Amino acid sequence: IFSGQISKQVYFYVQPDFASSVSSTSLNFTQLRDAYMDLGIDKENEFRIRVGQSKVPFGFANLQSSQNRLPLDRDDALNSAFSNERDMGAFFYWAPTKKRKLLANLVKAGLKGSGDYGVFAFGVFNGQTANKPDLNNELHMVGRLSYPIELGNQIMEASVQGYTGKFVL
């Protein structure tokens, strides 16, 4: 993974994958998992725009890193819509600084947090999943409202989310 803070309001992240399998006969295929920039709109980066290929901000399980999930933690219905959880797009994220720190600490502690995909997220994306060409020239849209709440030493994250678009086989 190559990542870094270019300036206080510009962050980049690139994650190549050198051992993908595109089929049972094509092994060790190289592809990009993620390649995006986060552009902060305000000084605290509470409002930011992510452009590039990244995870689509939908679903608690899909936003978690696969290293934090057991195979049984992956729900098939959601993975049928976003087979590799990623796509090319532009996503707006908003989260207060206090909630961003809470979400980051969950991930750093190795717990089942979703990561910092904002308290509110809205985006437009290709809709054919990562590393595949657009086949219908129509954008997909996603929206997510999620709020982490601390209750004693427990953290609960309630959310409402949805997406729409036409997928072409």
GROMACS .gro file of C-alpha atoms in nm:
model
  169
    1ILE     CA    1   0.000   0.000   0.000
    2PHE     CA    2   0.122   0.347  -0.090
    3SER     CA    3  -0.048   0.626   0.100
    4GLY     CA    4   0.025   0.964   0.242
    5GLN     CA    5  -0.090   1.307   0.337
    6ILE     CA    6   0.020   1.537   0.052
    7SER     CA    7  -0.108   1.839   0.243
    8LYS     CA    8  -0.343   1.893   0.538
    9GLN     CA    9  -0.641   1.861   0.303
   10VAL     CA   10  -0.514   1.616   0.037
   11TYR     CA   11  -0.460   1.244   0.106
   12PHE     CA   12  -0.380   0.969  -0.146
   13TYR     CA   13  -0.409   0.590  -0.125
   14VAL     CA   14  -0.300   0.327  -0.380
   15GLN     CA   15  -0.332  -0.047  -0.317
   16PRO     CA   16  -0.219  -0.283  -0.594
   17ASP     CA   17  -0.313  -0.650  -0.587
   18PHE     CA   18  -0.052  -0.882  -0.742
   19ALA     CA   19  -0.226  -1.216  -0.685
   20SER     CA   20  -0.585  -1.187  -0.810
   21SER     CA   21  -0.768  -1.464  -0.993
   22VAL     CA   22  -0.993  -1.350  -1.276
   23SER     CA   23  -1.101  -1.708  -1.345
   24SER     CA   24  -1.005  -2.061  -1.248
   25THR     CA   25  -0.755  -2.068  -1.538
   26SER     CA   26  -0.607  -1.717  -1.497
   27LEU     CA   27  -0.415  -1.687  -1.172
   28ASN     CA   28  -0.188  -1.416  -1.030
   29PHE     CA   29  -0.346  -1.135  -1.231
   30THR     CA   30  -0.230  -0.786  -1.131
   31GLN     CA   31  -0.492  -0.518  -1.071
   32LEU     CA   32  -0.559  -0.207  -0.865
   33ARG     CA   33  -0.771  -0.262  -0.554
   34ASP     CA   34  -0.782   0.106  -0.459
   35ALA     CA   35  -0.647   0.425  -0.614
   36TYR     CA   36  -0.805   0.743  -0.481
   37MET     CA   37  -0.754   1.088  -0.335
   38ASP     CA   38  -0.943   1.245  -0.046
   39LEU     CA   39  -0.984   1.620  -0.089
   40GLY     CA   40  -1.078   1.805   0.229
   41ILE     CA   41  -1.322   2.090   0.181
   42ASP     CA   42  -1.280   2.250   0.525
   43LYS     CA   43  -0.975   2.287   0.752
   44GLU     CA   44  -1.071   1.991   0.976
   45ASN     CA   45  -1.154   1.762   0.680
   46GLU     CA   46  -1.498   1.699   0.825
   47PHE     CA   47  -1.629   1.755   0.470
   48ARG     CA   48  -1.434   1.575   0.200
   49ILE     CA   49  -1.464   1.433  -0.148
   50ARG     CA   50  -1.307   1.103  -0.250
   51VAL     CA   51  -1.233   1.058  -0.621
   52GLY     CA   52  -1.098   0.743  -0.784
   53GLN     CA   53  -1.142   0.372  -0.729
   54SER     CA   54  -1.240   0.283  -0.373
   55LYS     CA   55  -1.495   0.094  -0.170
   56VAL     CA   56  -1.854   0.195  -0.242
   57PRO     CA   57  -1.987   0.332   0.091
   58PHE     CA   58  -2.261   0.073   0.137
   59GLY     CA   59  -2.304  -0.205   0.389
   60PHE     CA   60  -2.139  -0.249   0.725
   61ALA     CA   61  -1.962  -0.573   0.628
   62ASN     CA   62  -1.830  -0.450   0.293
   63LEU     CA   63  -1.672  -0.140   0.441
   64GLN     CA   64  -1.466  -0.345   0.685
   65SER     CA   65  -1.124  -0.462   0.577
   66SER     CA   66  -1.132  -0.829   0.481
   67GLN     CA   67  -0.852  -0.889   0.733
   68ASN     CA   68  -1.106  -0.803   1.006
   69ARG     CA   69  -1.377  -1.039   0.874
   70LEU     CA   70  -1.428  -1.412   0.887
   71PRO     CA   71  -1.552  -1.574   0.564
   72LEU     CA   72  -1.891  -1.622   0.730
   73ASP     CA   73  -1.909  -1.245   0.796
   74ARG     CA   74  -1.957  -1.180   0.422
   75ASP     CA   75  -2.317  -1.163   0.311
   76ASP     CA   76  -2.373  -1.303  -0.037
   77ALA     CA   77  -2.666  -1.078  -0.128
   78LEU     CA   78  -2.457  -0.763  -0.091
   79ASN     CA   79  -2.150  -0.910  -0.259
   80SER     CA   80  -2.362  -0.995  -0.563
   81ALA     CA   81  -2.419  -0.621  -0.613
   82PHE     CA   82  -2.059  -0.515  -0.543
   83SER     CA   83  -1.857  -0.829  -0.610
   84ASN     CA   84  -1.530  -0.677  -0.494
   85GLU     CA   85  -1.682  -0.391  -0.290
   86ARG     CA   86  -1.512  -0.129  -0.509
   87ASP     CA   87  -1.581   0.091  -0.807
   88MET     CA   88  -1.466   0.408  -0.981
   89GLY     CA   89  -1.653   0.714  -0.858
   90ALA     CA   90  -1.677   1.037  -0.663
   91PHE     CA   91  -1.805   1.022  -0.306
   92PHE     CA   92  -1.888   1.302  -0.062
   93TYR     CA   93  -1.825   1.225   0.306
   94TRP     CA   94  -1.915   1.424   0.617
   95ALA     CA   95  -1.833   1.337   0.978
   96PRO     CA   96  -1.757   1.551   1.281
   97THR     CA   97  -1.399   1.527   1.406
   98LYS     CA   98  -1.505   1.343   1.724
   99LYS     CA   99  -1.682   1.069   1.524
  100ARG     CA  100  -1.393   1.040   1.276
  101LYS     CA  101  -1.155   0.973   1.567
  102LEU     CA  102  -1.392   0.713   1.713
  103LEU     CA  103  -1.421   0.530   1.379
  104ALA     CA  104  -1.043   0.538   1.326
  105ASN     CA  105  -0.978   0.403   1.677
  106LEU     CA  106  -1.209   0.106   1.617
  107VAL     CA  107  -1.012   0.004   1.310
  108LYS     CA  108  -0.673   0.061   1.479
  109ALA     CA  109  -0.785  -0.163   1.767
  110GLY     CA  110  -0.870  -0.442   1.519
  111LEU     CA  111  -1.239  -0.428   1.607
  112LYS     CA  112  -1.527  -0.465   1.363
  113GLY     CA  113  -1.567  -0.099   1.277
  114SER     CA  114  -1.662   0.013   0.929
  115GLY     CA  115  -1.384   0.269   0.901
  116ASP     CA  116  -1.415   0.638   0.823
  117TYR     CA  117  -1.677   0.650   0.549
  118GLY     CA  118  -1.845   0.946   0.713
  119VAL     CA  119  -2.158   0.986   0.917
  120PHE     CA  120  -2.318   1.093   0.589
  121ALA     CA  121  -2.203   0.970   0.248
  122PHE     CA  122  -2.336   1.029  -0.101
  123GLY     CA  123  -2.173   0.931  -0.428
  124VAL     CA  124  -2.196   0.853  -0.795
  125PHE     CA  125  -2.002   0.563  -0.943
  126ASN     CA  126  -1.954   0.351  -1.253
  127GLY     CA  127  -2.169   0.059  -1.138
  128GLN     CA  128  -1.987  -0.229  -1.310
  129THR     CA  129  -1.747  -0.295  -1.014
  130ALA     CA  130  -1.374  -0.230  -1.003
  131ASN     CA  131  -1.147  -0.276  -1.303
  132LYS     CA  132  -1.434  -0.331  -1.546
  133PRO     CA  133  -1.550  -0.092  -1.821
  134ASP     CA  134  -1.882   0.093  -1.803
  135LEU     CA  135  -2.129  -0.095  -2.023
  136ASN     CA  136  -2.436   0.131  -2.013
  137ASN     CA  137  -2.310   0.490  -1.979
  138GLU     CA  138  -2.529   0.542  -1.670
  139LEU     CA  139  -2.401   0.632  -1.325
  140HIS     CA  140  -2.509   0.452  -1.010
  141MET     CA  141  -2.583   0.644  -0.689
  142VAL     CA  142  -2.534   0.551  -0.325
  143GLY     CA  143  -2.636   0.720  -0.002
  144ARG     CA  144  -2.553   0.630   0.356
  145LEU     CA  145  -2.635   0.778   0.696
  146SER     CA  146  -2.457   0.604   0.983
  147TYR     CA  147  -2.403   0.718   1.340
  148PRO     CA  148  -2.170   0.546   1.588
  149ILE     CA  149  -2.285   0.571   1.951
  150GLU     CA  150  -2.078   0.490   2.257
  151LEU     CA  151  -2.275   0.307   2.529
  152GLY     CA  152  -2.039   0.242   2.817
  153ASN     CA  153  -1.758   0.030   2.675
  154GLN     CA  154  -1.970  -0.080   2.377
  155ILE     CA  155  -2.004   0.099   2.044
  156MET     CA  156  -2.313   0.062   1.829
  157GLU     CA  157  -2.337   0.193   1.473
  158ALA     CA  158  -2.691   0.237   1.339
  159SER     CA  159  -2.734   0.320   0.971
  160VAL     CA  160  -2.972   0.362   0.680
  161GLN     CA  161  -2.837   0.323   0.328
  162GLY     CA  162  -2.938   0.256  -0.028
  163TYR     CA  163  -2.812   0.250  -0.382
  164THR     CA  164  -2.959   0.253  -0.730
  165GLY     CA  165  -2.838   0.188  -1.082
  166LYS     CA  166  -2.863  -0.045  -1.378
  167PHE     CA  167  -2.604  -0.323  -1.395
  168VAL     CA  168  -2.531  -0.476  -1.736
  169LEU     CA  169  -2.423  -0.842  -1.757
   0.00000   0.00000   0.00000
